[in-house]
Short mmCIF file of C-alpha atoms in Angstrom, two decimals:
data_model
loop_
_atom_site.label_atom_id
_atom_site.label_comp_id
_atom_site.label_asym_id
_atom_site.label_seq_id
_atom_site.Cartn_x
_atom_site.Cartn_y
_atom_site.Cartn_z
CA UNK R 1 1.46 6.87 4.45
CA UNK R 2 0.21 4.23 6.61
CA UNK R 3 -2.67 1.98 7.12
CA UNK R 4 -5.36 2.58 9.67
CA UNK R 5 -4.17 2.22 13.10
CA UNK R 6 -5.58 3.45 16.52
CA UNK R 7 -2.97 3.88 18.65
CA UNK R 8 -0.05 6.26 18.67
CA UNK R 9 3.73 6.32 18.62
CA UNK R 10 5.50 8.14 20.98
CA UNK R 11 9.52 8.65 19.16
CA UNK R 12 11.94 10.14 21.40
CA UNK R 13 15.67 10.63 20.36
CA UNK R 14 17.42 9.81 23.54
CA UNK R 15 19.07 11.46 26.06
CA UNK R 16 15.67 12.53 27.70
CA UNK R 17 15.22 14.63 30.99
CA UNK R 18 14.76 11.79 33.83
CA UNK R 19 15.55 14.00 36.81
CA UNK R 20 13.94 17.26 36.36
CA UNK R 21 10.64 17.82 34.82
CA UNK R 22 10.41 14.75 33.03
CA UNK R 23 7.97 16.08 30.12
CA UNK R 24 8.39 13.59 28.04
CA UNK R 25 8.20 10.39 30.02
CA UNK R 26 5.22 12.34 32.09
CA UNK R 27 3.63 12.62 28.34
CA UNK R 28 3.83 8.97 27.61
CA UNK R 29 2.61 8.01 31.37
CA UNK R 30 -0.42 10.37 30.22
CA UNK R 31 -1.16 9.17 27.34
CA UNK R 32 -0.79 5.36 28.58
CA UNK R 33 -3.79 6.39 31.19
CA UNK R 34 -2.11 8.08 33.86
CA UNK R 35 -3.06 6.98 37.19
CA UNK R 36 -4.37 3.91 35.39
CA UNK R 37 -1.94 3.68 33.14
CA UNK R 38 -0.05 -0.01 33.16
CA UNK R 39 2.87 -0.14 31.56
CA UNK R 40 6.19 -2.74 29.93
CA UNK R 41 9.28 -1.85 29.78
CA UNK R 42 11.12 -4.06 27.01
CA UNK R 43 15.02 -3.83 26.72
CA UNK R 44 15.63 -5.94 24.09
CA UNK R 45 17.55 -3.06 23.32
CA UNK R 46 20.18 -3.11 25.76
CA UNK R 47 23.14 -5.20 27.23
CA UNK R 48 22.41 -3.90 30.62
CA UNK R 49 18.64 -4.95 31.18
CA UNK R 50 18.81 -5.43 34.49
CA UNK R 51 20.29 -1.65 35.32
CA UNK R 52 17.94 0.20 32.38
CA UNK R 53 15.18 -1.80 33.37
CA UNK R 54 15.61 -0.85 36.87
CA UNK R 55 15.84 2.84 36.55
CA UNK R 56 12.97 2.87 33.80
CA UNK R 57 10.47 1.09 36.67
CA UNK R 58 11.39 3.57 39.21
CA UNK R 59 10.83 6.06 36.53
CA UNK R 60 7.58 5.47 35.62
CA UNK R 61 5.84 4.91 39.13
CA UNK R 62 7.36 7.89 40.62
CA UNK R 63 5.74 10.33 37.42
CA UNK R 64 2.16 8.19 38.91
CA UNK R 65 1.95 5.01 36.32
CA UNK R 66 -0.21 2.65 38.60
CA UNK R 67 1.78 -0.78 37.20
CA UNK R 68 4.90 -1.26 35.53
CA UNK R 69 6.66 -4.52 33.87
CA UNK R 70 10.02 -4.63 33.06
CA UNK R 71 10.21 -7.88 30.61
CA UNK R 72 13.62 -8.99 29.20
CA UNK R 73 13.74 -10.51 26.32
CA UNK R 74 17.41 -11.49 25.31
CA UNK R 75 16.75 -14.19 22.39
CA UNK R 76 14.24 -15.52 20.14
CA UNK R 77 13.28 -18.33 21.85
CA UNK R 78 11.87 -16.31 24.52
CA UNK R 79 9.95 -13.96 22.09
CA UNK R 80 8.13 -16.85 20.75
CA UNK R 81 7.72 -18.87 23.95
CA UNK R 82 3.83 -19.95 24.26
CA UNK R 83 2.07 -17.46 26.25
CA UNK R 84 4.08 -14.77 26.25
CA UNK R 85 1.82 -12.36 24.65
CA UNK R 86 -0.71 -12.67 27.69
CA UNK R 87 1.90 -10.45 29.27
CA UNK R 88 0.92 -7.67 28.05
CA UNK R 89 -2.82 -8.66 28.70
CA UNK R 90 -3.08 -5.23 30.69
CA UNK R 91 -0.60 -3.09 28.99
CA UNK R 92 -1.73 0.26 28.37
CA UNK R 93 1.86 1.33 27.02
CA UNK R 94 4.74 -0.26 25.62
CA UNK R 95 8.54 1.52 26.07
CA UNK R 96 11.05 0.31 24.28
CA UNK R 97 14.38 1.82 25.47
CA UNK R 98 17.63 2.44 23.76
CA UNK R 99 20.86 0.00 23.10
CA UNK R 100 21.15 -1.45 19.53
CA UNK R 101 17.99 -1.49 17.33
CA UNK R 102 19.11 -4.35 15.80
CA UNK R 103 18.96 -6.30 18.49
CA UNK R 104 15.31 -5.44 18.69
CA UNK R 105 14.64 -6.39 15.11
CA UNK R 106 16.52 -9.49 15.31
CA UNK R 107 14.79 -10.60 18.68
CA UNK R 108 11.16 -9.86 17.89
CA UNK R 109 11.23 -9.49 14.14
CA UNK R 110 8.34 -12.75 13.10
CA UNK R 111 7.64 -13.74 16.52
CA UNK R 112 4.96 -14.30 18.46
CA UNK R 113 6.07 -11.15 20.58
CA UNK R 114 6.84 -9.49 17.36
CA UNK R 115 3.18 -9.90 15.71
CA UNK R 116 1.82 -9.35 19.51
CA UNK R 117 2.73 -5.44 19.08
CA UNK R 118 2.10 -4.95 15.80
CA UNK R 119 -1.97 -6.10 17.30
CA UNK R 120 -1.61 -3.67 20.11
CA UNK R 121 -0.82 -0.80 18.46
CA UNK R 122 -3.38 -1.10 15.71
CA UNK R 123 -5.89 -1.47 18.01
CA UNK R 124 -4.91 1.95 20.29
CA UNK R 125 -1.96 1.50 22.39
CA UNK R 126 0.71 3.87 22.38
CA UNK R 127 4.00 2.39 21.72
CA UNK R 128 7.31 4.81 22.55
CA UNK R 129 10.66 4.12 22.16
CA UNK R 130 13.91 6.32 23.14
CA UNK R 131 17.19 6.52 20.91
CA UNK R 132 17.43 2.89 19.08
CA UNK R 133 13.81 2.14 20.34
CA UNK R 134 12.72 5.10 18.62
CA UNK R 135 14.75 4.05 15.32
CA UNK R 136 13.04 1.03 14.89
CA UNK R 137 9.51 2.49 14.88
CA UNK R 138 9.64 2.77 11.07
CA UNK R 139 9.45 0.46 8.18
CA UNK R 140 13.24 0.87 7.61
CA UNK R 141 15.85 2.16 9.82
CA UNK R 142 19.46 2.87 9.88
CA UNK R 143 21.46 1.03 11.68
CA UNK R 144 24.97 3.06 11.40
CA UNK R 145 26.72 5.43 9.29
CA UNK R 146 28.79 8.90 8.89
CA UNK R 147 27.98 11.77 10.87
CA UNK R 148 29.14 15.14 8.69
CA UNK R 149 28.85 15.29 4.86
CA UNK R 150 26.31 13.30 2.95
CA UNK R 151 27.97 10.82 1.32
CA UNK R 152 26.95 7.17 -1.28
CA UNK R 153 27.42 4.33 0.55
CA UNK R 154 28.52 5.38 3.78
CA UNK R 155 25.81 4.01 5.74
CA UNK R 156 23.65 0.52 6.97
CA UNK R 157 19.96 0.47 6.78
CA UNK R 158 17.95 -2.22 8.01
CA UNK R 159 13.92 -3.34 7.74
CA UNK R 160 12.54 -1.79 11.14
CA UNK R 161 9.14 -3.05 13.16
CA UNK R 162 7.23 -1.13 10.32
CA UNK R 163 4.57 0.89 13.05
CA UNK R 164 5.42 3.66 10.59
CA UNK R 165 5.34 3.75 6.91
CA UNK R 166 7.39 5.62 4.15
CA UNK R 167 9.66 7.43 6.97
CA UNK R 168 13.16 7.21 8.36
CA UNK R 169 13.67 8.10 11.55
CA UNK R 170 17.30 9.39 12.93
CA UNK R 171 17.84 10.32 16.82
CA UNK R 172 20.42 12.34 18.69
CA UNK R 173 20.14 14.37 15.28
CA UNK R 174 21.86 17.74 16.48
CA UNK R 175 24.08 16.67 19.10
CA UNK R 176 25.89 14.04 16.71
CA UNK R 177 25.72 16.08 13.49
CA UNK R 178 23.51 13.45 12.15
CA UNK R 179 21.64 15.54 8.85
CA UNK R 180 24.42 13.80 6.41
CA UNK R 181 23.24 10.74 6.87
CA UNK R 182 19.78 11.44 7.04
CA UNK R 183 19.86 12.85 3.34
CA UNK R 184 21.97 10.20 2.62
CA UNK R 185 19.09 7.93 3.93
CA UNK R 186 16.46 9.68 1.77
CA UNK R 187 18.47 9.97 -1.36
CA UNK R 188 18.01 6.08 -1.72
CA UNK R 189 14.29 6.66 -1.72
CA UNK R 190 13.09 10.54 -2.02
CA UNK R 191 9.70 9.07 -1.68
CA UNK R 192 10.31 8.45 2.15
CA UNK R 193 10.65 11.45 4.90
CA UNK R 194 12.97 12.00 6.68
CA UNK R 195 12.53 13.14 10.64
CA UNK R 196 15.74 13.57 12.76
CA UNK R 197 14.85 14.01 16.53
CA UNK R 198 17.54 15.89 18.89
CA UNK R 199 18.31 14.27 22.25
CA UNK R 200 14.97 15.02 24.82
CA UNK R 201 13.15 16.00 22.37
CA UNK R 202 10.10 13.51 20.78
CA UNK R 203 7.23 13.67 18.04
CA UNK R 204 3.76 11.71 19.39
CA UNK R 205 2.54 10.86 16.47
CA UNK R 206 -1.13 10.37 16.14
CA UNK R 207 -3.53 7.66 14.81
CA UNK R 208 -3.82 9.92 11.47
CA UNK R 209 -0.39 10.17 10.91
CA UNK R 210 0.37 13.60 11.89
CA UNK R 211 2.59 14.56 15.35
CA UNK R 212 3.36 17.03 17.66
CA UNK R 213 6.49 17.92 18.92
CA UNK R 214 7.35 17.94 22.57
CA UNK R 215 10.83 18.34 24.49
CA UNK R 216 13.42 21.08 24.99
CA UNK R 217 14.87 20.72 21.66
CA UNK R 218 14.16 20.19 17.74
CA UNK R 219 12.46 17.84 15.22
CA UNK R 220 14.20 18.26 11.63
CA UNK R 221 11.66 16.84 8.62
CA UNK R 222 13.39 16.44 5.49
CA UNK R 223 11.43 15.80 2.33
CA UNK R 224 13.34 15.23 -1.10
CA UNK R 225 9.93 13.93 -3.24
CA UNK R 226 9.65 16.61 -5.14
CA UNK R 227 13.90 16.53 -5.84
CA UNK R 228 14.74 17.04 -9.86
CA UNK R 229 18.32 16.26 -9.59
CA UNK R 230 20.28 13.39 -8.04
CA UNK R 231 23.21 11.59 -8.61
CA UNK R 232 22.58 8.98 -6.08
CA UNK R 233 22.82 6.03 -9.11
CA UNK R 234 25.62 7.44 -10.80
CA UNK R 235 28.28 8.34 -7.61
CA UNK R 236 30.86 5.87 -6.83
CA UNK R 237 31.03 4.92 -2.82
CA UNK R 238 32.38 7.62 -0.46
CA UNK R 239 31.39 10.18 -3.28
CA UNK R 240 29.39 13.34 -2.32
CA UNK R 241 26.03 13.57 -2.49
CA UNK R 242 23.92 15.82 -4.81
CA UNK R 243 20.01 15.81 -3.96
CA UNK R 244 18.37 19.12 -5.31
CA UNK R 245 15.59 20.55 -4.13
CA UNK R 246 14.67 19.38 -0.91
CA UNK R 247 12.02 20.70 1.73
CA UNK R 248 13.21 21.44 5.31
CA UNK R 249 10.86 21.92 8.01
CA UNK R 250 12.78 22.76 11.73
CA UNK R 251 10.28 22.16 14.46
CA UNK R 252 10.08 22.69 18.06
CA UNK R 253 7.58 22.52 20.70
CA UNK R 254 3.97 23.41 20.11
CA UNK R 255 4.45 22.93 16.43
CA UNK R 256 3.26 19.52 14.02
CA UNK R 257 3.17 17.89 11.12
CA UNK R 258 1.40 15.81 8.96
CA UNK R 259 2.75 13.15 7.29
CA UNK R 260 0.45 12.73 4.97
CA UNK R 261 0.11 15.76 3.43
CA UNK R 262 3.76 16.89 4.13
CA UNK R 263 2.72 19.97 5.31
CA UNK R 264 3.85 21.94 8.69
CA UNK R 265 0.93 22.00 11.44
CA UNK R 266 0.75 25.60 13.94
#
């Protein structure tokens, strides 16, 4: 599923609580260190750094992070400027929040910056990302596409940062009626899961590939490799989908799941 890493992935699918409780964003302070915890805010993401970035700073300190960085980087030349990857020199968590993931890809994808995460994580930081930051997380992503009935050809995928291997991730999966496209996703390869997240709602997935589920909503993991009957190869574009049988597992908080064996974790 993945190759050893020690840190952990925190995948939220947007839309998360910043003005009451805060769970989630209180999670990922936690798990960054808490009242130690030093954290950077990218938003590569967005076309309104300056306002996300802002609100995301404020954020943070007031749930008790002791530092927080807000670093924009808006083009390539930046992300592979000399030096830049003694910025996060004390980082103790990276949050990546939401806009365009492809803006993300295409800014750090082969940089210095880029390659500079990929080392963090592996050796134990927690890396989270909210709506396209959490899109990005996995090896591929998708990058638009259909709401509604699962159809061939109806939607763009893209190579993501690759922190997670052999799984799609979709977010704002209830509230835009996103479960077409994520079999639609999955029918390409039935090998790979998929895992639709509902707005403030997130999966923290750990450093042996299986996660927990926290937020006020659901986690939908959809798993097609055992599927006898497609007709993903033989469907013109726009035609429906057939994918038969597939495994649905509908989490919420206080439940898990392993992504290795593909099982459901109490």
């Amino acid at each position: 599923m993945t190759e050893h890493v020690e840190g952990k992935l925190l995948i939220i699918g947007g839309a998360e609580d910043k003005k009451n409780e805060c769970k989630i964003l209180k999670r990922f302070v936690e798990e960054s260190g808490g009242r130690e915890s030093r954290i950077t805010v990218l938003t590569a993401a967005t076309g309104y750094p300056l306002q996300v970035g802002t609100e995301y700073h404020a954020l943070f300190l007031e749930l008790g992070a002791k530092e927080v960085q807000v670093l924009d980087v808006s083009d390539r030349i930046q992300a592979n400027r000399q030096g830049i990857e003694n910025e996060f020199e004390k980082s103790t968590g990276i949050f990546f929040t939401g806009g365009d993931q492809l803006r993300i890809t295409g800014l750090l994808g082969g940089t210095l910056l880029g390659r500079k995460l990929q080392q963090l994580y592996q050796n134990g930081i927690i890396i989270a990302g909210t709506s396209a930051g959490a899109s990005v997380m996995s090896d591929t992503m998708i990058v638009g596409g259909e709401a509604g009935t699962a159809k061939k050809n109806t939607l763009s995928m893209a190579p993501g940062l690759g922190l997670l291997r052999s799984v799609v991730v979709d977010q704002h999966f209830a509230q835009r009626g996103r479960i077409g496209r994520l079999l639609s996703a999955i029918s390409q390869n039935p090998y790979v899961l998929g895992v639709g997240i509902d707005e403030d709602t997130a999966i923290l997935v750990q450093s042996d590939a299986s996660f927990s589920v926290i937020g006020s909503n659901t986690v939908t993991v959809v798993d097609a490799s055992t599927s006898t009957t497609t007709n993903v190869s033989e469907t013109t574009p726009g035609q429906s989908l057939v994918l038969s049988p597939i495994l649905m597992h509908v989490l919420s908080e206080g439940y898990g799941f392993d992504l290795k064996q593909r099982v459901s974790l109490l």
